[in-house]
Amino acid sequence: MDFTISTQEAYLSNYRASVEQPEQFWEEIAHHYSWMKPWENVLDFDMKDARFTWFQHGKLNITVNAIDRHLEARGKKTALLFEPNDPNEEAQHITYNELSERVNKLSNVLKGIGIQKGDRVCIYLPMIPELAVSVLACARIGAIHSVVFAGFSSSAVAARIQDSACKIVITSDGGYRGNKSIELKKIVDEALVNCPSVQNTLIFKRTGDPIEMKDGFDLDASTLLKEAKDICTPEIMDSEDPLFILYTSGSTGKPKGMVHTTGGYMVYTGYTFKNVFQYQEEDIFWCTADIGWITGHSYLLYGALLNGATTVMFEGIPSYPDFGRFWKVIDKHKITHLYTAPTAIRSLAKESIDWVNSHDLSSLKILGSVGEPINEEAWHWYDTHIGKGKCPIVDTWWQTETGGILISPIPNVTVTKPTYATLPLPGVQPVLMNEQSQPIEGNGVTGNLCLQFPWPSIARTIWEDHQRYKDTYFSTYPGYYFTGDGALRDETGYYRITGRVDDIVIVSGHNLGTAPIEDAINEHPAVAESALVGFPHDIKGNALYGFIILKDNAIQENEDQLRKEINQHISEHIGPIAKLDKMQFVSGLPKTRSGKIMRRILRKIAEGDFSNFGDISTLLNPDVVEDIVSGKCS
Ligand code: WTA
């Protein structure tokens, strides 16, 4: 697909065209893909009501574009390069031909067990090729995939299955992560106690650990695949038919099932993959994100395959069997692109540089960063030690809700600046809002980041809760999409994302809403109330600090035991990623007269900044602040 921007002039003229004539701009891009029936109207939208229609009435199947279309020219090229958790297990090179066969077969298996267009399929798998194949098989038959990251607990899985009434769960006996193995099937069994919509599970084998199979309910994938036909005609999808649901944390209440549709998502992820990574035919692209997150969906999988790329799937973790693993994988597979999160960079930067220097990284051309702000030190370490000063770093800002990258340098086109995501991609119109909810003109300013015009891969709704979608993203600044992030626009117009301005904390690149974790803590029998805030952490970016009020009768002698129990409780309700780094038992929480917790005070305490709490005159209980400060965790 040749829509590469390779000069600064091209970027500027493309950007201008995308703002002045967005419909013509995107229509031209969309023509690069294969459609079963062309669209009738490029864009219809209403920012107030949060309604977006792209490529209206166009018909397509994304797997035709991601797989079939490449078979003639690239059938023997590696599509998925699987690097197992254990470095002694052989890597797998799955060609486009093989991928096609596996996706077609699994599509037929799913159809055979009654999965139809529009049904929701929960996929709870480790990072093994079957995960990619399952996602693509759903897309081929028009079933809506809902991938749940395999680090989530059984109650978190259950909540996600229930919310979108999934008909089936695809999982495996277990999965490997470093020196641990995780019993995924068992977690699913626990989740399914409360999921009446699920009619079957489909089980792949990974660890070979013994599992319990319920007759007629738990289906063995390999048995069904043996009998499945090789060819499955792709379902004809409307541009606006949902492709997937992906859950992301909300600052309040249950997770939000973001719905992405087919046509616009395809056009945008393919386009941005090509440009942000300046992808070329022989490149080997490695995105370290799990497919359970949006980065894995859009760039490890769809964006890469839409471009006929070789995309690496890594099952393991950066520290196993040692801190050289990432660098070893790059050397072994001659990887050209590394797309990872600042938290991984920071955790590896603190280890001996010998881990890096004992490998040949000369194949690398472009480095990417995603998921959280990258601090200056990590940026320079990445640039110097991994890129050897010759690989542009693309600091890509985007969200589950945006479907694709919105603000990012284009390598070798945009001059990079450490910690800056730099400039909007074509089609993206950022605006910064001031405290009076007015757009701020000019440069050298900070404000809340909004977008004033839709792009093709904007989420269309929250699954069965359009009102929540509108309230969350389109009501703070009517007429604009509000990102929840704060940003700075420097003198030259470059953007730097400064972090969340709501009650979402990004811990090791994972979005965590504080409210659902507080709910989990409050369910512990000893806890009366709690409030969580984020505080800066060297490796994780942010970590969680909990202020917890215990019930009167709670035994307080064994505080360490209680801390362990509370974290255990969080692990069971949400997952280990949501555990607290610090917990302080307090007598009260600073509240306004209307009962709202003043989190900015707690944030300052957690950060260790007691100098100025600002105006606390509206507090119902100002004395409590003193108490909390005096008992602060070290
Ligand atoms: C944050 C991940 C700074 C941001 C693709 C956003 C970033 C949230 C960057 C979305 C970046 C993502 N610089 N912050 N380059 N990329 N973020 O939904 O706060 O998991 O709102 O999507 O991550 O996280 P999500």
XYZ file of C-alpha atoms and ligand atoms in Angstrom:
659
model
C 0.000 0.000 0.000
C 1.688 3.130 -1.071
C 0.618 5.982 1.065
C 3.970 6.546 2.704
C 4.862 10.014 3.855
C 8.589 10.326 3.361
C 9.373 14.013 3.507
C 8.462 16.934 5.692
C 6.748 18.628 2.744
C 4.661 15.524 2.175
C 3.666 15.473 5.832
C 2.633 19.113 5.723
C 0.676 18.797 2.511
C -1.001 15.573 3.619
C -1.869 17.128 6.950
C -3.336 20.180 5.274
C -5.389 18.071 2.890
C -6.652 15.904 5.755
C -7.972 18.949 7.595
C -9.296 20.886 4.627
C -10.878 17.959 2.828
C -11.010 15.059 5.261
C -13.462 13.000 3.238
C -11.407 13.143 0.074
C -8.250 12.484 2.015
C -9.517 9.306 3.704
C -11.332 8.111 0.615
C -8.082 8.075 -1.278
C -6.417 6.044 1.466
C -9.377 3.645 1.650
C -9.003 2.840 -2.050
C -5.749 1.054 -1.250
C -7.698 -1.727 0.463
C -9.884 -4.445 -0.942
C -13.649 -3.878 -0.565
C -16.447 -6.213 -1.582
C -18.651 -3.227 -2.250
C -17.529 0.398 -2.173
C -18.893 2.867 0.370
C -21.546 5.386 -0.523
C -20.585 8.138 1.833
C -17.197 8.653 3.492
C -18.183 10.310 6.753
C -21.249 11.194 8.725
C -20.890 12.394 12.288
C -22.293 14.259 15.223
C -19.766 15.135 17.942
C -22.515 16.110 20.402
C -24.347 12.834 20.130
C -21.091 10.877 19.612
C -22.230 9.224 16.385
C -19.673 8.361 13.711
C -20.106 6.547 10.433
C -17.119 6.021 8.180
C -17.275 4.507 4.699
C -21.009 4.063 4.997
C -22.502 0.931 3.431
C -19.067 -0.248 2.281
C -18.741 -4.034 2.513
C -15.534 -5.843 3.382
C -13.827 -8.407 5.507
C -10.686 -7.318 7.326
C -9.112 -10.798 7.079
C -9.270 -10.608 3.286
C -7.109 -7.500 3.605
C -4.870 -8.890 6.328
C -4.371 -12.352 4.838
C -5.977 -13.369 1.520
C -4.811 -10.328 -0.366
C -1.181 -11.197 0.380
C -1.272 -14.867 -0.555
C -0.284 -14.464 -4.151
C 2.777 -12.309 -3.609
C 3.665 -13.221 -0.012
C 2.242 -16.672 0.589
C 5.613 -18.010 1.670
C 6.627 -14.985 3.649
C 6.526 -15.240 7.447
C 3.451 -13.524 8.809
C 3.779 -14.480 12.483
C 7.140 -15.095 14.045
C 6.528 -16.772 17.377
C 9.250 -16.580 20.002
C 8.362 -18.855 22.930
C 8.798 -18.093 26.612
C 11.528 -20.709 26.899
C 14.519 -19.687 24.753
C 15.319 -23.366 24.197
C 11.995 -24.014 22.547
C 12.180 -23.433 18.818
C 10.730 -20.249 17.341
C 7.927 -20.739 14.802
C 7.779 -19.021 11.442
C 4.159 -19.094 10.331
C 3.812 -18.042 6.712
C 0.879 -16.169 5.231
C -0.210 -19.447 3.600
C -0.103 -21.262 6.909
C -1.819 -18.449 8.738
C -4.547 -18.500 6.130
C -5.068 -22.209 6.555
C -5.160 -22.003 10.329
C -7.556 -19.075 10.366
C -9.868 -20.700 7.823
C -9.949 -23.957 9.762
C -10.624 -22.321 13.072
C -13.326 -20.190 11.441
C -15.016 -23.405 10.370
C -14.682 -24.859 13.858
C -16.344 -21.796 15.348
C -19.136 -21.917 12.796
C -19.549 -25.625 13.436
C -20.226 -25.018 17.093
C -22.832 -22.421 16.303
C -20.962 -19.117 16.419
C -22.523 -16.631 14.041
C -21.986 -13.089 12.869
C -22.516 -10.657 15.742
C -21.966 -13.228 18.513
C -19.423 -12.218 21.126
C -16.418 -14.459 21.662
C -14.231 -14.033 24.725
C -10.600 -14.918 24.046
C -8.494 -15.574 27.132
C -5.216 -16.946 25.841
C -1.510 -16.509 26.468
C 0.701 -14.956 23.775
C 0.779 -18.016 21.536
C -0.039 -18.136 17.803
C -3.498 -19.533 18.614
C -4.358 -16.142 20.113
C -3.712 -14.353 16.825
C -5.454 -17.115 14.884
C -8.518 -16.957 17.162
C -8.835 -13.196 16.785
C -8.603 -13.444 13.014
C -11.025 -16.390 12.852
C -13.633 -14.327 14.697
C -13.092 -11.467 12.275
C -13.440 -13.839 9.332
C -16.882 -15.074 10.408
C -18.070 -11.710 11.723
C -18.080 -12.724 15.374
C -17.095 -9.897 17.714
C -13.910 -10.737 19.575
C -13.407 -9.615 23.131
C -9.834 -10.414 24.093
C -9.222 -10.405 27.830
C -5.581 -10.120 28.902
C -4.552 -13.461 30.410
C -3.252 -11.762 33.556
C -6.747 -10.816 34.694
C -8.365 -12.704 37.578
C -11.440 -14.905 37.299
C -13.789 -12.211 38.578
C -12.379 -9.684 36.113
C -12.853 -12.206 33.292
C -16.389 -12.946 34.500
C -17.303 -9.251 34.568
C -16.129 -8.849 30.972
C -17.920 -11.980 29.752
C -21.139 -10.931 31.454
C -21.054 -7.372 30.183
C -21.111 -8.395 26.537
C -22.871 -11.770 27.038
C -20.196 -13.822 25.293
C -21.371 -17.102 23.822
C -18.062 -18.903 24.011
C -14.672 -18.574 25.689
C -11.523 -19.596 23.853
C -8.734 -20.446 26.267
C -5.895 -22.895 26.869
C -4.962 -25.364 29.565
C -2.412 -22.887 30.806
C 0.247 -20.409 29.842
C 3.892 -19.652 30.587
C 5.226 -16.372 31.874
C 8.880 -16.448 32.839
C 9.402 -19.258 35.321
C 5.713 -19.417 36.209
C 2.906 -21.289 34.595
C -0.649 -20.051 34.942
C -3.668 -22.314 34.995
C -5.889 -20.442 32.590
C -8.551 -23.126 32.171
C -9.041 -23.211 35.925
C -9.457 -19.436 36.043
C -12.057 -19.660 33.276
C -13.886 -22.439 35.164
C -14.101 -20.166 38.198
C -15.306 -17.264 36.071
C -17.971 -19.322 34.334
C -19.822 -20.081 37.557
C -21.472 -16.717 37.005
C -21.707 -16.535 33.208
C -24.950 -18.058 31.940
C -24.471 -16.718 28.391
C -21.507 -19.032 27.726
C -22.523 -22.195 25.884
C -19.082 -23.712 25.330
C -15.397 -23.269 25.849
C -12.823 -24.102 23.216
C -9.550 -25.287 24.700
C -6.107 -25.131 23.128
C -3.179 -27.000 24.599
C -0.074 -25.127 25.698
C 1.384 -26.418 28.961
C -0.001 -29.959 28.837
C -0.962 -29.706 32.512
C -3.955 -31.865 33.422
C -7.281 -30.067 33.189
C -10.858 -30.981 33.843
C -12.967 -31.213 30.672
C -16.743 -31.111 31.075
C -18.337 -33.347 28.498
C -20.165 -31.478 25.747
C -19.259 -28.107 27.267
C -15.466 -27.930 27.138
C -14.402 -28.640 23.578
C -10.910 -29.688 22.574
C -9.701 -27.416 19.792
C -7.193 -29.813 18.266
C -9.807 -32.556 17.829
C -12.220 -30.201 16.097
C -9.480 -28.661 13.951
C -8.505 -32.074 12.602
C -11.939 -32.463 11.072
C -12.382 -28.867 9.942
C -12.504 -27.868 6.278
C -9.671 -25.746 4.871
C -11.708 -22.959 3.370
C -14.131 -20.604 5.034
C -15.726 -17.926 2.889
C -15.242 -14.593 4.642
C -18.396 -13.050 6.041
C -19.504 -9.901 4.269
C -19.225 -7.168 6.866
C -20.581 -3.672 6.760
C -18.038 -0.936 7.461
C -19.861 -0.177 10.671
C -20.345 -3.748 11.871
C -18.450 -4.205 15.154
C -15.091 -5.918 14.768
C -14.244 -6.140 18.450
C -14.874 -5.057 21.978
C -11.902 -4.263 24.169
C -12.336 -3.361 27.812
C -10.515 -0.448 29.352
C -10.641 0.862 32.896
C -13.066 3.575 33.761
C -12.457 6.121 36.479
C -15.724 4.946 38.012
C -17.694 1.735 37.915
C -17.206 -1.267 35.719
C -14.738 -1.467 32.819
C -15.833 0.134 29.578
C -16.321 -2.170 26.607
C -14.996 0.002 23.808
C -16.526 -0.983 20.494
C -14.478 -0.720 17.307
C -16.008 -1.262 13.897
C -14.581 -2.739 10.740
C -13.958 -0.292 7.889
C -12.552 2.776 9.617
C -10.435 0.705 11.993
C -8.896 -1.169 9.086
C -8.166 1.956 7.054
C -6.614 3.777 9.981
C -4.484 1.017 11.537
C -3.048 0.021 8.167
C -2.294 3.629 7.296
C -0.655 4.494 10.605
C 1.368 1.278 10.765
C 2.856 2.088 7.403
C 3.691 5.688 8.213
C 4.598 5.699 11.884
C 6.942 2.774 11.397
C 7.969 3.654 7.815
C 7.431 -0.011 7.169
C 9.315 -1.666 4.303
C 8.828 -5.105 2.830
C 11.787 -6.873 4.444
C 11.294 -5.468 7.926
C 10.781 -7.623 11.002
C 8.445 -5.797 13.339
C 8.334 -6.505 17.052
C 5.637 -5.016 19.221
C 6.113 -6.342 22.747
C 2.556 -5.571 23.869
C 0.191 -8.425 24.612
C -2.684 -8.839 22.163
C -4.895 -8.377 25.223
C -4.253 -4.632 24.964
C -5.082 -2.225 22.142
C -1.430 -1.898 21.098
C -1.343 -5.621 20.411
C -4.628 -5.481 18.495
C -3.762 -2.540 16.281
C -0.043 -2.881 15.617
C 1.181 -6.355 16.530
C -1.740 -7.838 14.653
C -4.037 -5.888 12.360
C -1.853 -2.972 11.249
C 1.125 -5.246 10.592
C -0.803 -7.911 8.697
C -2.713 -5.338 6.670
C 0.690 -4.285 5.354
C 1.843 -7.844 4.707
C 4.513 -7.541 7.379
C 6.343 -10.119 9.461
C 5.193 -9.530 13.008
C 6.813 -11.027 16.097
C 4.768 -12.531 18.915
C 6.744 -12.993 22.132
C 5.287 -15.220 24.787
C 7.648 -14.331 27.597
C 8.791 -11.426 29.729
C 11.855 -9.128 29.477
C 13.553 -10.617 32.542
C 13.397 -14.316 31.685
C 15.650 -16.236 31.676
C 17.740 -13.107 32.208
C 17.746 -9.379 31.517
C 19.277 -9.901 28.103
C 16.199 -11.569 26.654
C 14.866 -8.643 24.592
C 18.283 -7.986 23.105
C 18.830 -11.640 22.388
C 15.508 -11.866 20.538
C 16.410 -8.813 18.444
C 19.785 -10.301 17.569
C 18.354 -13.756 16.842
C 15.569 -12.633 14.506
C 17.312 -9.541 13.080
C 14.464 -7.363 14.221
C 14.187 -3.952 12.577
C 11.486 -2.333 14.732
C 11.081 -2.499 18.487
C 7.833 -1.046 19.823
C 7.635 -1.221 23.611
C 6.593 0.617 26.776
C 8.653 3.037 28.886
C 8.200 0.793 31.907
C 10.039 -2.035 30.119
C 12.778 0.360 29.059
C 13.226 1.656 32.613
C 13.296 -1.814 34.123
C 16.002 -2.939 31.678
C 17.987 0.290 31.930
C 18.617 -0.325 35.614
C 20.368 -3.633 34.874
C 23.977 -3.988 33.737
C 24.657 -2.561 30.273
C 26.503 -5.788 29.484
C 23.124 -7.428 28.908
C 22.670 -5.066 26.001
C 26.213 -4.917 24.724
C 26.659 -8.637 24.439
C 24.154 -8.711 21.564
C 24.248 -7.380 18.042
C 21.455 -4.837 17.678
C 22.569 -3.484 14.320
C 19.424 -4.733 12.572
C 17.335 -2.128 14.418
C 16.072 0.819 12.366
C 13.216 2.342 14.352
C 12.284 2.345 18.041
C 8.826 3.003 19.422
C 7.397 3.912 22.794
C 3.780 3.688 23.884
C 1.408 3.580 26.804
C 2.662 6.262 29.167
C 4.864 9.321 29.114
C 8.509 8.441 28.541
C 10.832 10.315 30.876
C 13.903 12.031 29.534
C 16.388 9.617 31.101
C 14.668 6.545 29.654
C 14.389 8.257 26.254
C 18.137 8.917 26.143
C 19.028 5.431 27.351
C 16.799 3.941 24.636
C 18.308 6.238 22.022
C 21.946 5.743 23.006
C 22.154 2.121 24.080
C 19.503 0.455 21.969
C 19.275 2.721 18.933
C 23.041 3.566 19.065
C 22.001 7.094 18.164
C 20.897 6.069 14.680
C 17.301 4.908 15.192
C 14.542 7.503 15.376
C 12.303 7.047 18.428
C 8.596 7.313 17.774
C 6.854 8.299 20.991
C 3.324 7.359 19.977
C 0.387 8.785 21.890
C -3.021 7.166 21.609
C -5.653 5.224 23.539
C -7.839 2.120 23.469
C -10.616 4.501 22.486
C -8.749 6.011 19.552
C -8.029 2.627 17.922
C -4.788 3.867 16.397
C -1.868 6.241 16.972
C -2.892 9.913 16.848
C 0.167 11.932 17.820
C 3.626 10.700 16.869
C 6.737 11.624 14.982
C 7.126 10.102 11.546
C 10.621 8.590 11.502
C 13.171 10.421 9.394
C 10.535 13.058 8.652
C 9.682 14.667 11.998
C 12.633 15.875 14.047
C 12.216 14.112 17.392
C 12.437 15.756 20.789
C 12.854 13.685 23.968
C 9.562 13.157 25.864
C 7.507 14.738 23.078
C 4.974 12.814 21.003
C 5.489 15.786 18.655
C 2.879 16.282 15.927
C -0.589 15.028 15.041
C -0.810 12.514 12.222
C -2.892 13.452 9.185
C -6.579 13.536 10.068
C -5.933 14.318 13.727
C -6.932 17.733 15.067
C -5.808 18.230 18.674
C -7.011 21.112 20.805
C -5.947 22.141 24.307
C -8.666 23.411 26.643
C -8.220 25.917 29.421
C -10.010 25.964 32.782
C -12.852 27.953 31.274
C -13.404 25.153 28.750
C -12.172 27.300 25.896
C -9.691 26.143 23.268
C -6.286 27.709 23.870
C -4.783 29.385 20.857
C -1.089 29.703 20.169
C 1.972 27.863 21.344
C 3.836 27.507 24.618
C 0.657 26.506 26.462
C -0.765 23.651 28.545
C -4.294 22.340 28.861
C -6.573 19.357 28.637
C -6.170 17.441 25.412
C -9.221 17.139 23.155
C -9.815 16.246 19.520
C -12.117 18.361 17.470
C -12.723 16.158 14.461
C -13.258 12.404 14.089
C -10.682 10.047 12.576
C -11.649 6.692 11.054
C -10.765 4.444 14.015
C -12.471 6.377 16.799
C -14.411 3.969 19.073
C -18.085 4.070 18.151
C -19.603 3.446 21.541
C -19.329 1.605 24.834
C -20.976 -1.795 24.465
C -24.677 -1.309 25.152
C -24.104 1.939 26.986
C -23.998 4.812 24.546
C -24.984 7.240 27.275
C -21.830 6.378 29.221
C -19.783 6.863 26.058
C -21.258 10.318 25.591
C -20.922 11.250 29.241
C -17.327 10.077 29.520
C -15.851 11.532 26.354
C -18.182 14.102 24.824
C -19.811 15.993 27.680
C -16.885 17.714 29.436
C -16.274 19.877 26.361
C -19.397 19.771 24.179
C -18.484 19.279 20.550
C -15.101 17.742 21.376
C -13.732 14.317 22.249
C -11.985 14.629 25.621
C -9.019 12.288 26.071
C -8.584 12.470 29.859
C -4.956 13.517 29.323
C -3.200 16.774 29.969
C -0.715 18.092 27.421
C 1.748 20.824 26.686
C 2.195 22.460 23.279
C 5.660 23.954 23.042
C 6.806 27.017 21.136
C 7.159 25.031 17.938
C 3.753 23.357 18.176
C 5.052 20.004 19.414
C 2.874 18.109 21.887
C 4.067 16.547 25.071
C 1.574 14.409 26.959
C 1.882 15.120 30.660
C -0.410 12.390 32.019
C -3.955 11.647 33.099
C -6.048 14.404 34.578
C -8.757 12.038 35.840
C -8.878 9.157 38.313
C -7.093 6.720 36.054
C -3.544 5.834 37.039
C -1.162 4.307 34.533
C 0.918 1.678 36.302
C 3.594 -0.035 34.194
C 1.710 1.086 31.121
C -1.596 -0.428 32.281
C -4.601 1.798 32.799
C -6.110 1.311 36.198
C -9.248 3.046 37.372
C -8.990 3.797 41.076
C -12.694 3.267 41.813
C -12.923 -0.434 40.943
C -9.796 -1.158 43.004
C -11.242 0.795 45.931
C -14.409 -1.272 45.602
C -12.339 -4.440 45.809
C -10.480 -3.175 48.905
C -13.705 -2.119 50.572
C -15.041 -5.624 50.221
C -12.376 -6.865 52.624
C -14.173 -7.480 55.946
C -11.738 -5.317 57.917
C -12.022 -2.270 55.660
C -14.501 0.560 56.139
C -13.394 2.894 53.352
C -10.437 3.569 51.092
C -9.021 6.055 48.611
C -6.298 5.389 46.079
C -3.960 7.710 44.275
C -0.958 7.271 42.029
C 2.537 8.353 42.988
C 5.692 8.513 40.845
C 7.676 5.283 40.671
C 11.106 4.843 39.069
C 10.264 1.766 37.037
C 6.484 1.583 36.834
C 5.999 5.263 36.018
C 3.292 5.376 38.665
C 2.427 3.070 41.526
C -0.651 2.925 43.736
C -0.871 4.331 47.253
C -3.911 3.366 49.295
C -5.300 5.313 52.252
C -7.443 2.863 54.131
C -9.840 3.289 57.045
C -10.346 0.107 59.013
C -13.579 -0.845 60.720
C -13.734 -0.186 64.465
C -13.502 -3.790 65.405
C -10.708 -4.692 62.994
C -7.657 -6.092 64.718
C -4.804 -3.774 63.937
C -1.951 -5.622 65.604
C -1.015 -7.527 62.534
C -0.896 -4.802 59.952
C 1.524 -6.633 57.677
C -0.801 -9.586 57.465
C -3.690 -7.236 56.661
C -1.660 -5.558 53.924
C -0.968 -8.941 52.370
C -4.620 -9.889 52.574
C -5.770 -6.677 50.957
C -3.358 -7.128 48.064
C -4.443 -10.731 47.737
C -8.036 -9.523 47.608
C -7.153 -7.068 44.829
C -5.342 -9.818 42.887
C -8.408 -12.016 43.058
C -10.865 -9.300 42.089
C -8.882 -7.531 39.400
C -5.448 -9.027 38.869
C -1.916 -8.756 40.258
C -1.253 -5.631 38.161
C -3.607 -3.659 40.421
C -1.811 -4.428 43.694
C -0.887 -1.472 45.909
C 2.749 -0.546 46.491
C 1.944 1.348 49.648
C -0.889 1.204 52.140
C -1.489 3.552 54.990
C -4.163 2.882 57.588
C -5.769 6.190 58.471
C -8.450 7.440 60.828
C -10.249 9.465 58.188
C -10.050 10.811 54.634
C -10.070 14.488 53.698
C -13.586 15.205 52.469
C -15.446 18.235 51.299
C -18.744 19.165 52.887
C -20.509 17.429 50.044
C -18.683 14.205 50.908
C -16.220 14.176 48.027
C -12.721 12.934 48.814
C -10.143 15.636 48.062
C -7.767 13.504 46.091
C -5.357 16.264 45.243
C -4.341 16.380 48.927
C -3.839 12.627 49.007
C -1.809 12.811 45.815
C 0.502 15.382 47.382
C 0.941 13.274 50.502
C 1.667 10.189 48.411
C 4.252 12.139 46.431
C 5.873 13.245 49.691
C 5.115 16.905 49.058
C 3.671 18.416 52.221
C 4.554 21.998 51.385
C 1.336 23.378 50.110
C -2.021 21.706 50.147
C -3.723 24.736 48.646
C -7.118 25.794 49.871
C -8.386 23.282 52.409
C -11.033 25.552 53.883
C -13.814 23.604 52.223
C -12.779 20.462 54.082
C -15.200 19.042 56.560
C -12.350 17.579 58.614
C -9.098 19.556 58.111
C -7.504 17.867 61.160
C -7.399 14.594 59.352
C -4.752 15.955 56.968
C -2.293 16.433 59.869
C -2.997 12.917 61.053
C -2.359 11.429 57.641
C 0.860 13.382 57.142
C 2.212 12.238 60.492
C 1.557 8.595 59.709
C 2.745 8.617 56.101
C 4.384 5.503 54.724
C 8.057 5.872 53.977
C -1.278 7.105 28.074
C -2.481 2.671 24.998
C 2.193 9.637 27.130
C -2.269 8.239 28.037
C -2.170 2.881 23.522
C -3.483 7.619 27.387
C 0.667 7.959 26.768
C -3.448 6.225 27.936
C 1.305 7.612 25.558
C -4.137 5.234 27.043
C 2.469 8.352 25.181
C -0.419 6.325 25.837
N 2.862 9.353 25.995
N 1.112 8.966 27.536
N 3.162 8.082 24.093
N 0.609 6.592 25.008
N -0.380 7.129 26.906
O -5.923 2.863 26.486
O -2.543 8.634 29.365
O -3.962 1.472 27.316
O -4.682 8.281 27.703
O -3.833 2.814 25.208
O -2.056 5.905 28.033
O -3.870 3.916 27.455
P -4.455 2.695 26.644
